[in-house]
Structure formats: structure tokens, C-alpha cells
Amino acid sequence: MTRRAPFVYQIVVMSSEWSHALVAALLLILKTIKKMSEWLYNGSPIADDQIPKEAMGFVYKITRISDGKIYFGKKLFWFSKTSMKTVILKSGVKKKKKVKTLVPSDWRTYWSSSPELLKDVEALGQDAFLREILCLCPSKGTLSYHELKYQMDHRVLESGDKSYNGLVYVRINKSHIKPL
């Protein structure tokens, strides 16, 4: 796995002997993190104050530490929940009105929508995986675009057993892409 990030994550597996030594070294370094199952952003656990108010969600990578098998996905920080509210008009008539509110998502405990990855997390345990936030995005369109970009850059559909991603599907309107 190669990534532009702190030196900890810049690992290229050359042979099986090297991979075991590198995995052991990586595990030793990662013990400084409170929980290995935490989301990392820019090499360290993400704090709430690191999330800009305009960020709608994030694109992430989950890596199985033992062999570098990866999964790219996206997750929203907030969900829009629509509920009905009864309001009384000036005339005294009651009327129901739709009200949208933002509700926090389960992003801190979320793992994936991939059944294969979820099965491995259950079997191997959360500490066998590294969860990284790659980028924060201000819109759903931008989220979908960056998720697809990472998937294509890493050729997830062509990599066989080196990727958990088995399906790539996206529809994005150019007008929905926004900078953060």
C-alpha cells in the first residue's frame, strides 16, 4: 500500500518475507493510536474540531493490515430526516408541515457496505484493519466523484483479491461537484 501521508503508511510490499517484517513494524508503530479501529485523518485519529461545518461526508480507505487488501467507500456525517410538525395558522386551523432536520450518522462506528469486508472484520477483529479518511467533501456529488476517482486510480475492479470493492456505480451531475 502506497499513499501520500506520513512515513508510517508509505509501505511497498516487495516479497512475502518483507511483508511480514513491514506488517510487524507497522503494528508496533500503530500501538501509539488509542484504538486501531478509530478513523485516521492525516495520520492521526480525527477530532470533531477537524471536521469543517460545510463537510457533508468523507471518502475513506479500509486496509487489512496483514496483506494490504483495500476497500474504498464514502460516508455521510449527517443524514437529513424529514418529520411532520403540526402548526397552528393565524386563523386557528391546524396544518401539518414537513420539517427537515440533520441527524448525526453512525460514521464513527461504521465499517462498510461490503459483505465480504464485514465478514472479515467479524472474523479477524477490528484491530486487523486500518481505517483512513482520505478527503472531506461538501456535497453528495463531490463525495461520489472522489470515491470513484480513488477506486479508478487504484484499479479496484482489476486487482482481483487485493480489493474488497466488487461493484462501482455512480451518476454525478457536473453541477453537483463543489470545492470544500
PDB file of C-alpha atoms in Angstrom:
ATOM      1  CA  MET A   1       0.000   0.000   0.000  1.00  0.00           C
ATOM      2  CA  THR A   2       1.419   3.338  -1.010  1.00  0.00           C
ATOM      3  CA  ARG A   3      -0.140   6.644  -0.001  1.00  0.00           C
ATOM      4  CA  ARG A   4       0.837  10.266   0.288  1.00  0.00           C
ATOM      5  CA  ALA A   5       0.825  10.571   4.064  1.00  0.00           C
ATOM      6  CA  PRO A   6       3.213  10.361   6.996  1.00  0.00           C
ATOM      7  CA  PHE A   7       6.029   7.837   6.649  1.00  0.00           C
ATOM      8  CA  VAL A   8       4.074   5.265   8.641  1.00  0.00           C
ATOM      9  CA  TYR A   9       1.852   4.471   5.675  1.00  0.00           C
ATOM     10  CA  GLN A  10       4.387   4.597   2.863  1.00  0.00           C
ATOM     11  CA  ILE A  11       4.933   0.875   2.511  1.00  0.00           C
ATOM     12  CA  VAL A  12       5.542  -1.069  -0.664  1.00  0.00           C
ATOM     13  CA  VAL A  13       5.359  -4.840  -0.263  1.00  0.00           C
ATOM     14  CA  MET A  14       8.174  -6.442  -2.288  1.00  0.00           C
ATOM     15  CA  SER A  15       8.059 -10.070  -1.146  1.00  0.00           C
ATOM     16  CA  SER A  16       6.307 -12.181   1.456  1.00  0.00           C
ATOM     17  CA  GLU A  17       9.378 -12.046   3.771  1.00  0.00           C
ATOM     18  CA  TRP A  18       9.430  -8.263   3.573  1.00  0.00           C
ATOM     19  CA  SER A  19       5.670  -8.012   4.013  1.00  0.00           C
ATOM     20  CA  HIS A  20       5.753  -9.876   7.363  1.00  0.00           C
ATOM     21  CA  ALA A  21       8.536  -7.626   8.660  1.00  0.00           C
ATOM     22  CA  LEU A  22       6.778  -4.491   7.442  1.00  0.00           C
ATOM     23  CA  VAL A  23       3.449  -5.530   8.934  1.00  0.00           C
ATOM     24  CA  ALA A  24       5.155  -6.195  12.279  1.00  0.00           C
ATOM     25  CA  ALA A  25       6.808  -2.757  12.156  1.00  0.00           C
ATOM     26  CA  LEU A  26       3.537  -1.083  11.197  1.00  0.00           C
ATOM     27  CA  LEU A  27       1.692  -2.773  14.066  1.00  0.00           C
ATOM     28  CA  LEU A  28       4.363  -1.636  16.509  1.00  0.00           C
ATOM     29  CA  ILE A  29       4.053   1.977  15.321  1.00  0.00           C
ATOM     30  CA  LEU A  30       0.258   1.884  15.313  1.00  0.00           C
ATOM     31  CA  LYS A  31       0.173   0.913  19.003  1.00  0.00           C
ATOM     32  CA  THR A  32       0.503   4.635  19.721  1.00  0.00           C
ATOM     33  CA  ILE A  33      -3.053   5.068  18.474  1.00  0.00           C
ATOM     34  CA  LYS A  34      -5.641   4.576  21.238  1.00  0.00           C
ATOM     35  CA  LYS A  35      -7.745   2.181  19.203  1.00  0.00           C
ATOM     36  CA  MET A  36      -6.721   0.855  15.826  1.00  0.00           C
ATOM     37  CA  SER A  37     -10.369   0.866  14.816  1.00  0.00           C
ATOM     38  CA  GLU A  38     -10.535   4.681  15.048  1.00  0.00           C
ATOM     39  CA  TRP A  39     -10.805   6.726  11.879  1.00  0.00           C
ATOM     40  CA  LEU A  40      -7.470   8.332  10.975  1.00  0.00           C
ATOM     41  CA  TYR A  41      -7.258  11.634   9.125  1.00  0.00           C
ATOM     42  CA  ASN A  42      -3.857  12.956   8.038  1.00  0.00           C
ATOM     43  CA  GLY A  43      -2.193  10.170  10.028  1.00  0.00           C
ATOM     44  CA  SER A  44      -3.878  10.644  13.404  1.00  0.00           C
ATOM     45  CA  PRO A  45      -7.294   9.978  14.963  1.00  0.00           C
ATOM     46  CA  ILE A  46      -9.806  12.553  13.771  1.00  0.00           C
ATOM     47  CA  ALA A  47     -11.193  15.009  16.305  1.00  0.00           C
ATOM     48  CA  ASP A  48     -14.586  16.679  15.981  1.00  0.00           C
ATOM     49  CA  ASP A  49     -12.944  20.097  15.610  1.00  0.00           C
ATOM     50  CA  GLN A  50     -11.093  18.874  12.485  1.00  0.00           C
ATOM     51  CA  ILE A  51     -14.378  18.424  10.628  1.00  0.00           C
ATOM     52  CA  PRO A  52     -15.388  21.638   8.834  1.00  0.00           C
ATOM     53  CA  LYS A  53     -19.032  22.643   9.270  1.00  0.00           C
ATOM     54  CA  GLU A  54     -19.501  22.590   5.495  1.00  0.00           C
ATOM     55  CA  ALA A  55     -18.277  18.974   5.194  1.00  0.00           C
ATOM     56  CA  MET A  56     -21.162  16.649   4.356  1.00  0.00           C
ATOM     57  CA  GLY A  57     -19.133  13.438   4.431  1.00  0.00           C
ATOM     58  CA  PHE A  58     -15.850  11.743   3.638  1.00  0.00           C
ATOM     59  CA  VAL A  59     -14.206   9.257   1.316  1.00  0.00           C
ATOM     60  CA  TYR A  60     -12.344   6.515   3.140  1.00  0.00           C
ATOM     61  CA  LYS A  61      -9.998   3.593   2.683  1.00  0.00           C
ATOM     62  CA  ILE A  62     -10.026   0.482   4.861  1.00  0.00           C
ATOM     63  CA  THR A  63      -6.897  -1.676   4.695  1.00  0.00           C
ATOM     64  CA  ARG A  64      -6.459  -5.205   6.008  1.00  0.00           C
ATOM     65  CA  ILE A  65      -3.074  -4.809   7.678  1.00  0.00           C
ATOM     66  CA  SER A  66      -1.879  -8.377   7.162  1.00  0.00           C
ATOM     67  CA  ASP A  67      -1.812  -8.241   3.365  1.00  0.00           C
ATOM     68  CA  GLY A  68      -2.827  -4.734   2.257  1.00  0.00           C
ATOM     69  CA  LYS A  69      -6.249  -5.681   0.844  1.00  0.00           C
ATOM     70  CA  ILE A  70      -8.207  -2.422   0.461  1.00  0.00           C
ATOM     71  CA  TYR A  71     -11.716  -1.025   0.258  1.00  0.00           C
ATOM     72  CA  PHE A  72     -12.703   2.491  -0.839  1.00  0.00           C
ATOM     73  CA  GLY A  73     -16.050   3.941   0.183  1.00  0.00           C
ATOM     74  CA  LYS A  74     -17.900   7.083   1.226  1.00  0.00           C
ATOM     75  CA  LYS A  75     -19.852   8.003   4.346  1.00  0.00           C
ATOM     76  CA  LEU A  76     -22.044  10.938   5.335  1.00  0.00           C
ATOM     77  CA  PHE A  77     -21.518  12.785   8.630  1.00  0.00           C
ATOM     78  CA  TRP A  78     -25.194  13.780   8.690  1.00  0.00           C
ATOM     79  CA  PHE A  79     -28.488  12.398   7.420  1.00  0.00           C
ATOM     80  CA  SER A  80     -31.461  14.551   6.531  1.00  0.00           C
ATOM     81  CA  LYS A  81     -34.533  13.389   8.428  1.00  0.00           C
ATOM     82  CA  THR A  82     -37.993  14.565   7.384  1.00  0.00           C
ATOM     83  CA  SER A  83     -40.703  14.671  10.015  1.00  0.00           C
ATOM     84  CA  MET A  84     -44.183  16.111  10.204  1.00  0.00           C
ATOM     85  CA  LYS A  85     -44.881  19.027  12.531  1.00  0.00           C
ATOM     86  CA  THR A  86     -48.304  20.362  13.354  1.00  0.00           C
ATOM     87  CA  VAL A  87     -48.539  24.153  13.138  1.00  0.00           C
ATOM     88  CA  ILE A  88     -51.476  26.376  14.015  1.00  0.00           C
ATOM     89  CA  LEU A  89     -52.192  29.064  11.454  1.00  0.00           C
ATOM     90  CA  LYS A  90     -53.379  32.579  12.422  1.00  0.00           C
ATOM     91  CA  SER A  91     -56.906  31.514  11.529  1.00  0.00           C
ATOM     92  CA  GLY A  92     -56.683  28.762  14.160  1.00  0.00           C
ATOM     93  CA  VAL A  93     -56.574  25.938  11.629  1.00  0.00           C
ATOM     94  CA  LYS A  94     -54.096  23.137  12.308  1.00  0.00           C
ATOM     95  CA  LYS A  95     -51.895  22.153   9.398  1.00  0.00           C
ATOM     96  CA  LYS A  96     -49.142  19.560   9.074  1.00  0.00           C
ATOM     97  CA  LYS A  97     -45.831  20.793   7.731  1.00  0.00           C
ATOM     98  CA  LYS A  98     -42.772  18.812   6.629  1.00  0.00           C
ATOM     99  CA  VAL A  99     -39.658  19.735   8.592  1.00  0.00           C
ATOM    100  CA  LYS A 100     -36.144  18.598   7.615  1.00  0.00           C
ATOM    101  CA  THR A 101     -33.567  18.204  10.353  1.00  0.00           C
ATOM    102  CA  LEU A 102     -29.984  16.977  10.306  1.00  0.00           C
ATOM    103  CA  VAL A 103     -29.300  13.858  12.337  1.00  0.00           C
ATOM    104  CA  PRO A 104     -25.760  12.588  13.040  1.00  0.00           C
ATOM    105  CA  SER A 105     -24.870   9.375  11.223  1.00  0.00           C
ATOM    106  CA  ASP A 106     -23.144   6.332  12.668  1.00  0.00           C
ATOM    107  CA  TRP A 107     -19.865   7.250  10.941  1.00  0.00           C
ATOM    108  CA  ARG A 108     -17.639   6.666  13.985  1.00  0.00           C
ATOM    109  CA  THR A 109     -18.692   3.010  14.255  1.00  0.00           C
ATOM    110  CA  TYR A 110     -19.366   2.418  10.552  1.00  0.00           C
ATOM    111  CA  TRP A 111     -17.247  -0.133   8.703  1.00  0.00           C
ATOM    112  CA  SER A 112     -18.542  -0.737   5.213  1.00  0.00           C
ATOM    113  CA  SER A 113     -21.360  -1.802   2.950  1.00  0.00           C
ATOM    114  CA  SER A 114     -19.185  -4.633   1.588  1.00  0.00           C
ATOM    115  CA  PRO A 115     -20.439  -8.002   2.902  1.00  0.00           C
ATOM    116  CA  GLU A 116     -17.000  -9.562   2.289  1.00  0.00           C
ATOM    117  CA  LEU A 117     -15.227  -6.869   4.322  1.00  0.00           C
ATOM    118  CA  LEU A 118     -17.790  -7.043   7.135  1.00  0.00           C
ATOM    119  CA  LYS A 119     -17.318 -10.822   7.290  1.00  0.00           C
ATOM    120  CA  ASP A 120     -13.530 -10.373   7.590  1.00  0.00           C
ATOM    121  CA  VAL A 121     -13.916  -7.683  10.290  1.00  0.00           C
ATOM    122  CA  GLU A 122     -16.108 -10.104  12.248  1.00  0.00           C
ATOM    123  CA  ALA A 123     -13.653 -12.996  11.770  1.00  0.00           C
ATOM    124  CA  LEU A 124     -10.335 -11.150  12.219  1.00  0.00           C
ATOM    125  CA  GLY A 125     -11.417  -8.363  14.580  1.00  0.00           C
ATOM    126  CA  GLN A 126     -11.368  -4.601  14.131  1.00  0.00           C
ATOM    127  CA  ASP A 127      -7.697  -4.328  15.105  1.00  0.00           C
ATOM    128  CA  ALA A 128      -6.727  -6.219  11.952  1.00  0.00           C
ATOM    129  CA  PHE A 129      -7.799  -3.221   9.836  1.00  0.00           C
ATOM    130  CA  LEU A 130      -6.750   0.394   9.347  1.00  0.00           C
ATOM    131  CA  ARG A 131      -9.487   2.974   8.646  1.00  0.00           C
ATOM    132  CA  GLU A 132      -8.352   6.188   6.944  1.00  0.00           C
ATOM    133  CA  ILE A 133     -10.325   9.263   5.895  1.00  0.00           C
ATOM    134  CA  LEU A 134      -8.856  10.334   2.555  1.00  0.00           C
ATOM    135  CA  CYS A 135     -10.819  13.522   1.909  1.00  0.00           C
ATOM    136  CA  LEU A 136     -13.688  15.561   3.335  1.00  0.00           C
ATOM    137  CA  CYS A 137     -16.409  16.615   0.884  1.00  0.00           C
ATOM    138  CA  PRO A 138     -19.057  19.384   0.948  1.00  0.00           C
ATOM    139  CA  SER A 139     -21.732  17.638  -1.172  1.00  0.00           C
ATOM    140  CA  LYS A 140     -23.027  14.203  -2.101  1.00  0.00           C
ATOM    141  CA  GLY A 141     -21.935  14.758  -5.703  1.00  0.00           C
ATOM    142  CA  THR A 142     -18.384  15.569  -4.630  1.00  0.00           C
ATOM    143  CA  LEU A 143     -18.384  12.505  -2.364  1.00  0.00           C
ATOM    144  CA  SER A 144     -19.413  10.227  -5.231  1.00  0.00           C
ATOM    145  CA  TYR A 145     -16.866  11.797  -7.578  1.00  0.00           C
ATOM    146  CA  HIS A 146     -13.916  11.368  -5.186  1.00  0.00           C
ATOM    147  CA  GLU A 147     -14.933   7.832  -4.220  1.00  0.00           C
ATOM    148  CA  LEU A 148     -14.993   6.860  -7.901  1.00  0.00           C
ATOM    149  CA  LYS A 149     -11.683   8.667  -8.519  1.00  0.00           C
ATOM    150  CA  TYR A 150      -9.915   6.710  -5.758  1.00  0.00           C
ATOM    151  CA  GLN A 151     -11.453   3.451  -6.967  1.00  0.00           C
ATOM    152  CA  MET A 152     -10.300   4.066 -10.541  1.00  0.00           C
ATOM    153  CA  ASP A 153      -6.843   5.331  -9.506  1.00  0.00           C
ATOM    154  CA  HIS A 154      -6.308   2.090  -7.555  1.00  0.00           C
ATOM    155  CA  ARG A 155      -7.934  -0.085 -10.238  1.00  0.00           C
ATOM    156  CA  VAL A 156     -10.056  -1.885  -7.657  1.00  0.00           C
ATOM    157  CA  LEU A 157     -12.056  -3.897 -10.183  1.00  0.00           C
ATOM    158  CA  GLU A 158      -8.887  -5.134 -11.891  1.00  0.00           C
ATOM    159  CA  SER A 159      -6.938  -6.023  -8.759  1.00  0.00           C
ATOM    160  CA  GLY A 160      -8.563  -9.389  -8.040  1.00  0.00           C
ATOM    161  CA  ASP A 161      -8.101 -10.431  -4.422  1.00  0.00           C
ATOM    162  CA  LYS A 162      -6.302  -7.198  -3.473  1.00  0.00           C
ATOM    163  CA  SER A 163      -9.562  -5.232  -3.195  1.00  0.00           C
ATOM    164  CA  TYR A 164     -12.891  -5.693  -1.433  1.00  0.00           C
ATOM    165  CA  ASN A 165     -14.616  -3.400  -3.951  1.00  0.00           C
ATOM    166  CA  GLY A 166     -16.668  -5.569  -6.267  1.00  0.00           C
ATOM    167  CA  LEU A 167     -19.081  -3.034  -7.729  1.00  0.00           C
ATOM    168  CA  VAL A 168     -18.549   0.521  -8.917  1.00  0.00           C
ATOM    169  CA  TYR A 169     -21.595   2.552  -9.858  1.00  0.00           C
ATOM    170  CA  VAL A 170     -22.055   6.291  -9.868  1.00  0.00           C
ATOM    171  CA  ARG A 171     -24.143   9.002 -11.512  1.00  0.00           C
ATOM    172  CA  ILE A 172     -22.839  12.512 -10.960  1.00  0.00           C
ATOM    173  CA  ASN A 173     -24.017  15.796 -12.394  1.00  0.00           C
ATOM    174  CA  LYS A 174     -21.174  18.222 -13.107  1.00  0.00           C
ATOM    175  CA  SER A 175     -23.064  20.987 -11.285  1.00  0.00           C
ATOM    176  CA  HIS A 176     -23.021  18.954  -8.041  1.00  0.00           C
ATOM    177  CA  ILE A 177     -19.217  18.994  -7.704  1.00  0.00           C
ATOM    178  CA  LYS A 178     -18.210  21.629  -5.137  1.00  0.00           C
ATOM    179  CA  PRO A 179     -14.814  22.506  -3.616  1.00  0.00           C
ATOM    180  CA  LEU A 180     -14.502  22.370   0.188  1.00  0.00           C
TER     181      LEU A 180
END
